[in-house]
Coordinates of C-alpha atoms and ligand atoms in Angstrom, one line a residue:
M1 CA -7.8 8.0 17.1
E2 CA -4.3 9.1 16.2
K3 CA -1.9 8.2 19.1
R4 CA -0.4 11.2 21.0
S5 CA 2.9 11.1 19.1
I6 CA 3.1 9.9 15.5
A7 CA 4.8 6.5 15.3
W8 CA 8.2 6.8 13.7
W9 CA 7.5 4.2 11.1
K10 CA 4.6 6.4 9.7
R11 CA 7.2 9.0 8.8
A12 CA 9.9 6.6 7.5
S13 CA 10.6 5.7 3.9
V14 CA 11.7 2.1 3.1
Y15 CA 14.0 0.7 0.4
Q16 CA 13.7 -3.0 -0.6
I17 CA 16.9 -4.8 -1.5
Y18 CA 16.6 -8.0 -3.5
P19 CA 20.1 -9.3 -2.4
L20 CA 20.7 -11.6 -5.4
S21 CA 20.5 -8.6 -7.7
F22 CA 21.8 -5.6 -5.8
Q23 CA 25.6 -5.7 -5.7
D24 CA 28.1 -8.5 -6.1
S25 CA 31.4 -8.2 -4.2
N26 CA 33.2 -11.4 -4.9
G27 CA 32.9 -11.8 -8.7
D28 CA 30.5 -14.7 -8.8
G29 CA 27.8 -12.8 -10.6
I30 CA 25.5 -13.1 -7.6
G31 CA 24.6 -10.2 -5.2
D32 CA 25.8 -10.5 -1.6
I33 CA 25.9 -8.9 1.8
P34 CA 29.3 -7.3 1.5
G35 CA 28.1 -5.8 -1.8
I36 CA 25.1 -4.2 0.0
L37 CA 27.5 -2.8 2.7
S38 CA 29.5 -1.1 -0.1
R39 CA 26.3 0.7 -1.3
L40 CA 25.0 2.2 2.0
D41 CA 26.0 5.7 0.9
H42 CA 23.6 5.4 -2.0
L43 CA 20.7 4.6 0.3
Q44 CA 21.6 7.3 2.8
T45 CA 21.8 9.9 0.0
L46 CA 18.3 9.0 -1.2
G47 CA 17.1 9.7 2.4
I48 CA 16.0 6.1 3.1
D49 CA 15.3 5.3 6.8
V50 CA 14.7 1.6 6.7
I51 CA 16.1 -1.2 4.5
W52 CA 13.9 -4.3 3.8
L53 CA 16.3 -7.1 3.0
S54 CA 14.7 -10.0 1.1
P55 CA 15.7 -13.4 2.5
V56 CA 19.4 -14.3 2.9
F57 CA 18.8 -17.5 4.8
T58 CA 20.1 -20.9 3.7
S59 CA 17.9 -22.1 0.9
P60 CA 18.0 -24.4 -2.2
M61 CA 17.0 -21.2 -4.1
K62 CA 14.0 -22.8 -5.9
D63 CA 12.2 -19.6 -5.1
N64 CA 15.3 -17.4 -4.7
G65 CA 15.3 -17.7 -0.9
Y66 CA 11.6 -17.8 -0.2
D67 CA 12.1 -21.5 0.4
I68 CA 14.1 -21.6 3.6
S69 CA 16.0 -24.7 4.7
D70 CA 17.7 -23.3 7.7
Y71 CA 16.3 -20.2 9.5
S72 CA 19.4 -19.7 11.6
S73 CA 22.1 -19.6 9.0
I74 CA 23.0 -17.5 6.0
H75 CA 23.2 -18.9 2.4
P76 CA 26.9 -18.9 1.4
W77 CA 26.1 -17.0 -1.8
F78 CA 25.3 -14.0 0.4
G79 CA 28.2 -14.4 2.8
T80 CA 28.4 -15.2 6.5
K81 CA 26.5 -14.3 9.7
E82 CA 29.4 -12.1 10.5
D83 CA 29.0 -10.2 7.2
L84 CA 25.3 -9.8 8.1
K85 CA 26.2 -8.5 11.6
K86 CA 28.6 -6.0 10.0
L87 CA 25.8 -4.8 7.7
V88 CA 23.3 -4.4 10.5
D89 CA 25.8 -2.5 12.6
A90 CA 26.8 -0.3 9.7
V91 CA 23.1 0.5 9.0
H92 CA 22.6 1.4 12.6
A93 CA 25.8 3.5 12.7
R94 CA 24.2 5.6 10.0
G95 CA 21.0 6.1 11.9
M96 CA 19.1 3.8 9.6
K97 CA 17.2 0.6 10.4
I98 CA 17.0 -2.8 8.7
I99 CA 14.3 -5.4 8.7
S100 CA 14.6 -9.0 7.5
D101 CA 12.1 -10.7 5.2
I102 CA 11.1 -14.0 6.9
V103 CA 8.9 -16.8 5.5
L104 CA 6.8 -18.5 8.2
N105 CA 4.0 -19.9 6.1
H106 CA 6.2 -22.6 4.6
T107 CA 9.7 -24.0 4.5
S108 CA 11.9 -25.5 1.8
D109 CA 11.3 -29.2 1.1
Q110 CA 15.0 -29.5 2.0
H111 CA 14.4 -28.3 5.5
P112 CA 15.5 -31.0 8.0
W113 CA 12.1 -30.9 9.6
F114 CA 10.4 -31.9 6.3
I115 CA 13.0 -34.4 5.3
D116 CA 12.5 -36.1 8.7
A117 CA 8.7 -35.8 8.5
I118 CA 8.5 -37.7 5.2
N119 CA 11.1 -40.3 5.9
N120 CA 10.7 -41.1 9.6
P121 CA 7.4 -42.7 10.4
K122 CA 7.8 -41.6 14.1
S123 CA 9.1 -38.2 13.2
P124 CA 8.3 -35.5 15.8
Y125 CA 8.1 -33.1 12.8
R126 CA 5.4 -34.9 11.0
D127 CA 2.8 -32.6 12.4
Y128 CA 4.8 -29.5 11.4
Y129 CA 3.4 -30.0 7.9
I130 CA 0.0 -30.8 6.3
F131 CA -0.5 -34.4 5.0
R132 CA -3.7 -35.9 3.6
K133 CA -4.5 -39.3 2.0
Q134 CA -7.1 -37.6 -0.2
P135 CA -6.0 -34.2 -1.5
N136 CA -8.7 -31.7 -2.4
D137 CA -8.8 -29.4 -5.5
I138 CA -6.9 -26.4 -4.1
Q139 CA -4.6 -25.0 -6.8
S140 CA -1.1 -23.6 -6.2
V141 CA -0.3 -19.9 -6.7
F142 CA 2.4 -21.2 -9.0
S143 CA 0.1 -23.2 -11.3
G144 CA -1.1 -26.8 -10.9
P145 CA -2.3 -28.6 -7.8
A146 CA -1.3 -27.4 -4.3
W147 CA -0.7 -31.1 -3.4
S148 CA 2.2 -33.4 -4.2
K149 CA 2.6 -37.1 -3.4
V150 CA 5.0 -38.1 -0.7
P151 CA 7.6 -40.4 -2.3
N152 CA 6.9 -44.1 -1.4
R153 CA 3.9 -43.1 0.7
D154 CA 0.2 -43.2 0.1
E155 CA -0.3 -39.6 1.0
Y156 CA 0.1 -36.1 -0.2
Y157 CA 1.5 -32.9 1.3
F158 CA 0.1 -29.4 0.9
H159 CA 2.1 -26.5 -0.8
F160 CA 0.3 -23.4 -1.7
F161 CA 3.3 -22.3 -3.7
A162 CA 5.9 -24.6 -5.3
K163 CA 6.1 -28.3 -4.4
E164 CA 9.5 -27.4 -3.0
Q165 CA 7.7 -25.1 -0.5
P166 CA 5.6 -27.3 1.9
D167 CA 3.2 -25.3 4.0
L168 CA 3.8 -25.4 7.8
N169 CA 1.0 -26.5 10.1
W170 CA 0.5 -23.5 12.4
Q171 CA -2.0 -25.6 14.4
N172 CA 1.1 -27.2 16.0
P173 CA 2.0 -25.3 19.2
Q174 CA 5.6 -26.6 19.3
L175 CA 6.1 -25.3 15.8
R176 CA 4.7 -21.9 16.7
Q177 CA 7.0 -21.6 19.8
T178 CA 10.0 -22.6 17.6
L179 CA 9.1 -19.9 15.1
Y180 CA 8.7 -17.3 17.9
R181 CA 12.1 -18.1 19.3
L182 CA 13.6 -17.7 15.8
L183 CA 12.1 -14.3 15.5
K184 CA 13.3 -13.2 18.9
D185 CA 16.8 -14.5 18.1
W186 CA 16.9 -12.4 14.9
L187 CA 15.7 -9.4 16.9
A188 CA 18.5 -10.0 19.4
F189 CA 20.9 -10.3 16.5
G190 CA 20.1 -6.7 15.6
F191 CA 17.2 -6.6 13.1
D192 CA 14.7 -3.8 13.8
G193 CA 11.7 -5.9 12.6
F194 CA 10.5 -8.1 9.8
R195 CA 8.6 -8.3 6.5
L196 CA 6.4 -11.3 7.0
D197 CA 5.9 -13.2 3.8
V198 CA 2.2 -14.2 3.1
I199 CA 1.5 -14.1 6.9
D200 CA -2.3 -14.0 6.4
L201 CA -2.1 -17.6 5.2
I202 CA -1.1 -19.0 8.6
G203 CA -4.7 -19.4 9.9
K204 CA -5.7 -21.7 7.0
D205 CA -8.2 -24.5 7.3
I206 CA -7.3 -26.8 4.4
D207 CA -10.2 -29.1 4.6
A208 CA -12.6 -26.1 4.6
K209 CA -10.6 -24.6 1.8
R210 CA -10.1 -21.4 3.7
I211 CA -6.6 -20.1 3.0
G212 CA -6.3 -16.3 3.4
C213 CA -7.4 -14.9 6.9
G214 CA -8.5 -18.4 7.8
P215 CA -10.3 -19.5 11.0
H216 CA -7.2 -19.7 13.1
Y217 CA -5.6 -16.5 11.9
Q218 CA -6.7 -14.1 14.8
T219 CA -5.6 -16.6 17.4
H220 CA -2.2 -17.0 15.9
L221 CA -1.8 -13.3 15.5
E222 CA -2.6 -12.6 19.1
E223 CA -0.1 -15.2 20.2
L224 CA 2.5 -13.8 17.8
K225 CA 2.0 -10.4 19.4
T226 CA 2.2 -11.7 22.9
W227 CA 5.4 -13.6 22.3
V228 CA 7.2 -11.4 19.8
F229 CA 5.5 -8.2 18.4
H230 CA 4.5 -6.5 21.7
D231 CA 7.1 -3.8 21.3
D232 CA 5.6 -0.9 19.2
N233 CA 9.0 0.3 18.3
L234 CA 9.5 -2.7 16.1
F235 CA 9.0 -2.2 12.4
T236 CA 6.9 -5.1 11.1
V237 CA 5.1 -5.2 7.7
G238 CA 2.7 -8.1 7.0
E239 CA 2.3 -9.2 3.4
L240 CA -1.4 -9.6 3.5
S241 CA -2.0 -10.6 -0.1
G242 CA -5.1 -12.5 1.0
S243 CA -6.7 -9.8 3.1
T244 CA -9.3 -7.1 2.4
P245 CA -8.4 -3.5 3.3
S246 CA -10.5 -3.6 6.4
Q247 CA -9.0 -7.0 7.5
A248 CA -5.6 -5.4 7.0
S249 CA -6.5 -2.3 9.0
L250 CA -7.6 -4.4 11.9
V251 CA -4.2 -6.1 12.4
T252 CA -2.0 -3.1 11.7
G253 CA -1.1 0.2 13.5
G254 CA 1.3 -1.6 15.8
P255 CA 0.5 -3.0 19.3
P256 CA -1.6 -2.9 21.4
E257 CA -4.5 -2.5 18.9
G258 CA -2.7 -4.0 15.9
V259 CA -0.1 -6.8 15.5
F260 CA 2.0 -5.4 12.7
S261 CA 3.1 -1.8 12.2
M262 CA 1.6 -1.9 8.6
A263 CA 0.5 -4.1 5.8
F264 CA 1.2 -4.7 2.1
Q265 CA -2.3 -4.6 0.5
F266 CA -2.7 -6.1 -3.0
S267 CA -5.9 -4.6 -4.2
H268 CA -4.3 -2.1 -6.6
L269 CA -2.2 -4.9 -8.2
A270 CA -5.3 -6.5 -9.7
L271 CA -6.3 -3.4 -11.7
D272 CA -4.5 -4.3 -14.9
E273 CA -5.7 -8.0 -14.7
Q274 CA -8.9 -9.3 -16.3
P275 CA -11.3 -9.8 -13.3
Q276 CA -10.9 -13.1 -11.5
L277 CA -8.4 -14.4 -14.1
G278 CA -5.2 -13.5 -12.3
K279 CA -2.0 -11.7 -13.1
W280 CA -1.3 -13.2 -16.5
A281 CA -4.6 -12.1 -18.1
L282 CA -3.7 -8.5 -19.1
R283 CA -6.0 -5.5 -19.1
P284 CA -5.2 -1.8 -19.4
L285 CA -5.3 0.2 -16.1
Q286 CA -8.2 2.5 -15.6
L287 CA -7.3 5.4 -13.3
K288 CA -10.8 5.7 -12.0
E289 CA -10.4 2.2 -10.7
M290 CA -7.1 3.1 -9.1
Q291 CA -8.8 6.1 -7.5
A292 CA -11.6 3.9 -6.1
T293 CA -9.1 1.4 -4.8
F294 CA -6.9 3.9 -2.9
Q295 CA -10.0 5.7 -1.7
A296 CA -11.2 2.4 -0.2
L297 CA -7.8 2.0 1.4
D298 CA -7.9 5.5 2.8
D299 CA -11.4 5.0 4.2
V300 CA -10.2 2.2 6.4
F301 CA -6.6 3.3 7.2
S302 CA -7.7 6.8 8.1
Q303 CA -9.7 5.2 11.0
R304 CA -7.4 2.4 12.1
G305 CA -4.1 0.6 11.2
W306 CA -1.5 1.7 8.6
N307 CA -0.7 0.9 5.0
A308 CA 2.5 0.3 3.1
L309 CA 2.5 2.1 -0.2
F310 CA 4.3 0.4 -3.1
M311 CA 4.2 0.3 -6.8
G312 CA 6.9 -2.3 -7.3
N313 CA 8.8 -5.1 -5.6
H314 CA 10.6 -8.3 -6.5
D315 CA 7.3 -10.0 -7.5
Q316 CA 6.0 -7.2 -9.7
P317 CA 7.0 -5.9 -13.2
R318 CA 8.9 -2.7 -13.2
S319 CA 6.6 0.2 -12.3
L320 CA 7.9 2.4 -15.2
S321 CA 7.1 -0.2 -17.7
R322 CA 3.7 -1.1 -16.1
Y323 CA 2.3 2.4 -15.5
G324 CA 4.6 4.8 -17.5
S325 CA 6.4 5.0 -20.8
P326 CA 10.2 4.5 -21.7
Q327 CA 9.7 7.3 -24.2
Y328 CA 9.1 9.6 -21.2
H329 CA 11.5 7.9 -18.8
Y330 CA 12.3 10.7 -16.3
Q331 CA 8.8 12.1 -16.4
S332 CA 7.2 8.7 -15.9
Q333 CA 9.2 7.5 -12.9
T334 CA 9.0 10.9 -11.1
M335 CA 5.3 11.2 -11.8
L336 CA 4.7 7.7 -10.3
F337 CA 6.5 8.6 -7.1
L338 CA 4.2 11.5 -6.6
A339 CA 1.0 9.6 -7.6
F340 CA 1.6 6.7 -5.3
F341 CA 3.6 8.1 -2.4
G342 CA 1.5 11.2 -1.8
Q343 CA -1.2 8.9 -0.5
R344 CA -1.7 7.7 3.1
G345 CA 1.0 5.1 4.1
T346 CA 4.7 4.4 4.4
P347 CA 6.4 4.6 1.0
F348 CA 8.4 1.5 -0.1
I349 CA 10.8 2.1 -2.9
Y350 CA 12.0 -1.0 -4.8
Q351 CA 15.7 -1.2 -5.9
G352 CA 16.1 0.4 -9.3
E353 CA 13.0 2.6 -9.2
E354 CA 15.3 5.5 -8.2
I355 CA 16.8 5.3 -11.7
G356 CA 13.7 4.1 -13.6
M357 CA 14.7 0.6 -14.3
M358 CA 12.4 -1.1 -16.8
N359 CA 11.2 -4.5 -17.7
Y360 CA 13.8 -6.7 -19.4
P361 CA 13.2 -7.3 -23.2
F362 CA 12.8 -11.0 -22.9
T363 CA 12.6 -12.8 -26.3
S364 CA 13.0 -16.5 -25.4
L365 CA 11.3 -18.7 -22.8
H366 CA 14.8 -20.0 -21.8
E367 CA 15.8 -16.5 -20.5
F368 CA 13.3 -16.8 -17.5
R369 CA 14.6 -18.1 -14.2
D370 CA 11.6 -17.5 -12.0
I371 CA 9.8 -20.7 -10.9
E372 CA 6.4 -18.9 -11.1
S373 CA 7.0 -17.9 -14.7
I374 CA 8.4 -21.3 -15.8
Q375 CA 5.6 -23.3 -14.1
Y376 CA 3.0 -20.9 -15.6
Y377 CA 4.3 -21.7 -19.1
Q378 CA 4.5 -25.5 -18.4
H379 CA 0.9 -25.6 -17.2
T380 CA -0.6 -23.2 -19.8
I381 CA 1.1 -24.3 -23.1
G382 CA -1.5 -26.2 -25.1
Q383 CA -4.4 -24.1 -23.7
Q384 CA -2.8 -20.9 -25.0
S385 CA -0.3 -20.4 -27.8
H386 CA 3.4 -19.9 -27.1
E387 CA 3.0 -16.3 -28.3
Q388 CA 0.1 -15.6 -26.0
I389 CA 2.0 -16.9 -23.0
M390 CA 5.1 -15.1 -23.9
Q391 CA 3.1 -11.8 -24.1
S392 CA 1.9 -12.4 -20.5
L393 CA 5.4 -13.3 -19.3
K394 CA 7.1 -10.3 -20.9
A395 CA 4.5 -8.0 -19.1
K396 CA 4.3 -9.7 -15.7
S397 CA 7.2 -12.1 -15.1
R398 CA 8.9 -11.5 -11.8
D399 CA 12.2 -11.7 -13.5
N400 CA 11.5 -8.2 -14.9
A401 CA 12.2 -6.9 -11.4
R402 CA 15.2 -9.1 -10.7
T403 CA 17.8 -8.1 -13.3
P404 CA 20.9 -6.7 -11.8
M405 CA 21.0 -3.2 -10.3
Q406 CA 22.5 -0.7 -12.8
W407 CA 25.2 1.2 -11.0
N408 CA 27.2 2.6 -13.9
D409 CA 28.2 2.1 -17.6
Q410 CA 31.0 -0.4 -16.8
P411 CA 30.6 -4.1 -17.8
F412 CA 27.7 -5.7 -16.2
A413 CA 26.6 -2.2 -15.1
G414 CA 29.0 -2.2 -12.2
F415 CA 26.9 -4.9 -10.5
S416 CA 29.6 -7.6 -10.9
S417 CA 32.9 -8.3 -12.6
H418 CA 31.3 -11.6 -13.8
S419 CA 28.4 -12.4 -16.0
P420 CA 25.4 -12.2 -13.6
W421 CA 22.8 -14.9 -12.8
L422 CA 20.3 -12.9 -14.8
P423 CA 21.3 -10.6 -17.7
V424 CA 21.7 -6.9 -17.2
H425 CA 19.2 -4.7 -19.0
P426 CA 20.7 -3.8 -22.4
L427 CA 20.0 0.0 -21.8
F428 CA 22.1 0.0 -18.6
R429 CA 24.6 2.5 -20.2
E430 CA 21.7 5.0 -20.5
Y431 CA 20.0 4.3 -17.2
N432 CA 22.3 3.8 -14.2
V433 CA 22.9 5.4 -10.8
E434 CA 26.1 7.2 -11.8
K435 CA 24.7 8.8 -14.9
D436 CA 21.3 9.7 -13.3
R437 CA 23.0 11.3 -10.3
H438 CA 24.8 13.8 -12.6
A439 CA 21.9 14.4 -14.9
S440 CA 20.2 17.8 -15.0
Y441 CA 16.9 15.8 -14.6
S442 CA 17.8 13.3 -12.0
I443 CA 15.2 10.8 -10.7
Q444 CA 17.4 10.2 -7.6
H445 CA 17.4 14.0 -6.8
F446 CA 13.7 14.2 -7.4
L447 CA 13.0 11.2 -5.1
S448 CA 15.2 12.4 -2.3
A449 CA 13.7 15.9 -2.5
F450 CA 10.2 14.4 -2.3
L451 CA 11.1 12.1 0.6
M452 CA 12.7 14.9 2.5
F453 CA 9.7 17.2 2.1
R454 CA 7.3 14.4 2.8
K455 CA 9.0 13.4 6.0
H456 CA 8.4 16.8 7.6
Q457 CA 4.8 17.3 6.6
D458 CA 2.3 15.6 8.9
V459 CA -0.4 16.2 6.3
F460 CA 0.9 13.1 4.4
I461 CA 0.3 11.1 7.6
D462 CA -2.9 12.6 9.0
G463 CA -4.3 14.5 6.1
T464 CA -7.7 13.7 4.6
L465 CA -7.8 12.5 0.9
H466 CA -9.8 14.3 -1.7
Y467 CA -9.5 13.2 -5.3
R468 CA -10.0 15.7 -8.1
T469 CA -11.4 14.6 -11.5
F470 CA -9.9 16.7 -14.3
H471 CA -9.5 14.0 -17.0
E472 CA -9.6 10.2 -17.3
K473 CA -5.8 10.1 -17.6
I474 CA -5.1 12.6 -14.8
Y475 CA -4.7 11.2 -11.3
A476 CA -5.0 14.1 -8.9
Y477 CA -5.8 14.5 -5.2
E478 CA -5.5 16.8 -2.3
R479 CA -4.3 15.9 1.2
R480 CA -5.6 18.3 3.8
N481 CA -5.1 18.8 7.6
H482 CA -5.6 21.7 9.9
K483 CA -2.2 23.1 9.0
T484 CA -2.0 22.9 5.3
S485 CA -3.2 21.3 2.0
I486 CA -1.1 19.5 -0.6
L487 CA -2.1 18.9 -4.2
I488 CA -0.7 16.0 -6.2
L489 CA -1.3 16.5 -10.0
T490 CA -0.1 13.6 -12.3
S491 CA -0.8 12.6 -15.9
F492 CA -0.6 9.0 -17.0
S493 CA -0.9 10.0 -20.6
E494 CA 1.6 10.0 -23.5
Q495 CA -0.3 12.9 -25.0
P496 CA -0.5 16.5 -23.7
I497 CA -3.8 17.1 -21.9
T498 CA -5.5 20.5 -21.6
L499 CA -7.5 21.1 -18.5
H500 CA -9.6 23.7 -16.8
F501 CA -8.2 24.5 -13.4
P502 CA -10.4 27.1 -11.6
D503 CA -8.4 27.3 -8.4
A504 CA -5.0 27.3 -10.1
E505 CA -3.9 30.6 -8.4
D506 CA -4.4 29.1 -4.9
W507 CA -1.4 26.8 -5.2
T508 CA 2.3 27.3 -5.0
P509 CA 4.7 24.7 -6.6
I510 CA 6.8 22.6 -4.3
L511 CA 8.2 20.0 -6.7
T512 CA 7.4 19.2 -10.3
N513 CA 9.1 17.1 -13.1
D514 CA 8.7 20.0 -15.5
N515 CA 9.3 23.5 -14.2
H516 CA 8.0 25.1 -17.3
V517 CA 4.5 24.1 -16.4
K518 CA 2.6 26.9 -14.5
L519 CA -0.8 26.3 -13.0
T520 CA -3.3 28.5 -14.8
K521 CA -7.1 28.3 -15.1
E522 CA -6.7 27.0 -18.7
M523 CA -3.6 24.9 -19.0
E524 CA -1.9 22.0 -20.7
L525 CA -0.1 19.2 -18.9
P526 CA 2.8 17.6 -20.9
P527 CA 3.0 13.8 -21.1
F528 CA 3.5 12.1 -17.7
F529 CA 3.6 15.4 -15.9
G530 CA 4.0 15.1 -12.1
G531 CA 3.6 18.1 -9.7
M532 CA 3.2 18.7 -6.0
Y533 CA 1.8 22.0 -4.8
Q534 CA 0.9 23.6 -1.4
R535 CA -2.1 25.8 -0.8
K536 CA -0.9 29.4 -0.5
Ligands
TEU601 O1 4.7 -13.6 -2.5 C1 3.3 -13.9 -2.2 C2 2.4 -13.7 -3.2 O2 1.3 -13.2 -3.0 C3 2.7 -14.1 -4.6 O3 1.6 -14.7 -5.1 C4 3.2 -13.0 -5.4 O4 2.3 -11.9 -5.2 C5 3.1 -13.4 -6.8 O5 4.3 -14.2 -7.0 C6 3.0 -12.3 -7.8 O6 3.1 -12.8 -9.1 C7 5.6 -13.9 -1.5 C8 7.0 -13.5 -2.0 O7 7.0 -12.1 -2.1 C9 7.2 -14.2 -3.2 O8 8.5 -13.8 -3.8 C10 7.3 -15.7 -3.0 O9 7.5 -16.4 -4.2 C11 6.0 -16.2 -2.3 O10 5.5 -15.3 -1.2 C12 6.2 -17.5 -1.7 O11 7.1 -17.4 -0.6
CA602 CA1 28.6 -12.5 -4.9

């Protein structure tokens, strides 16, 4: 049952900042916290309520900060703890909130706990990690075995991601209490909540080879809620990449029923992958499968829990390149906002989507920086040709989403005064915040209009979902509640599509990416059309 008042985080819209690539302030080519502070007007103008800040903790940066070596200090690349406090206070002064990404499933292999655990036979931290004499055959997400040998020891340690990211042993009560204290310290510091990296892996039973939603998961979640997440005003989003929709709905919706406010669900990300072969095995998206996926999500989240809607993030290729077409740049990105964010859940915008940033035109293997991409190549060359692997990397490498934010047409797109750690997209003069803001067809204006409308319509929160099948390339649905009905009509086609629309006269346009299009019984939708309508 819907709670009396609708939780604020169901109405909110979230913007993800990948700090390495958002704004450099000190000319070292690397994004930082003072840079973010200088761009808060941009986020406020978009109508963003919450900022999700990817990790800024001390880290060797093997996985760009998702390998933490000190949970209590800030990597000098990003600035100081004082800089972070200034950012948090400035965000709050604007009536916005900010959550920190935090990685509790694993640390960096340079964390003092791990260094002591593998060097000191009597280390109190040995049981903070997972060691075995006989590794099993679990494979790492980043290619290759999930086990690496401990130097000078006849044993192996477990790392579900890179060997530089040893998994923590959540069975250890001291470790859990230490992590809860860390979370509480960062809440006291001023964060309004957390994005919890791969949090559904913390219940794993390695010997039983049960990783996602493992046998200890519920117990740990209940303890996490008791010690930290008991306040339903917190904004917490669990990255539940190993969970089914119903498993995710059972642990979301905020306390007391749930643990997290909401969840990132991954079922739609597999739709352009060959079944069971993973992200690098490419396959064209079928809209009917996307419809079935989001229907399944709505079936559970309409009953219990809450979903986080996203089409991109720092791990995914750029949504415009993945689902749209650069030839229809404005139409594609605006259409995608309607298609994805008209559904049930809190919308998460990834930095650059507001200007339709696209995949980088990689040509050489040596241009990639991402450990996942590099290790995929290293483990696959020989089984596949260089060209085959490069095709997968160009389409799906995480580096596509990590090129510097394009602010204006100045050198390095206004991101930095120095050559950045990843190259700026060559089309930055055409596609940047400044130019888009003054364009007659502005993606930013479209997005802020949509978010503003969306925020004040409960139908996006409590409305039922009814898909409409006009054509295999048209993704259309209604959201209905007792007060109103909204129609989302989008085309994923590069070709115009004619369609028969019997109830066309029943709808009045609220927002479209082509105002020449009028709803009529027999009509034609231009390529990548996106329209939102309200029943008269
Ligand atoms: O990603 C978890 C995750 O599910 C990855 O498999 C991700 O989906 C994959 O890289 C997509 O290709 C989280 C973080 O978002 C990611 O940046 C980290 O590398 C990973 O955990 C390990 O911390
Ligand atoms: Ca910098």
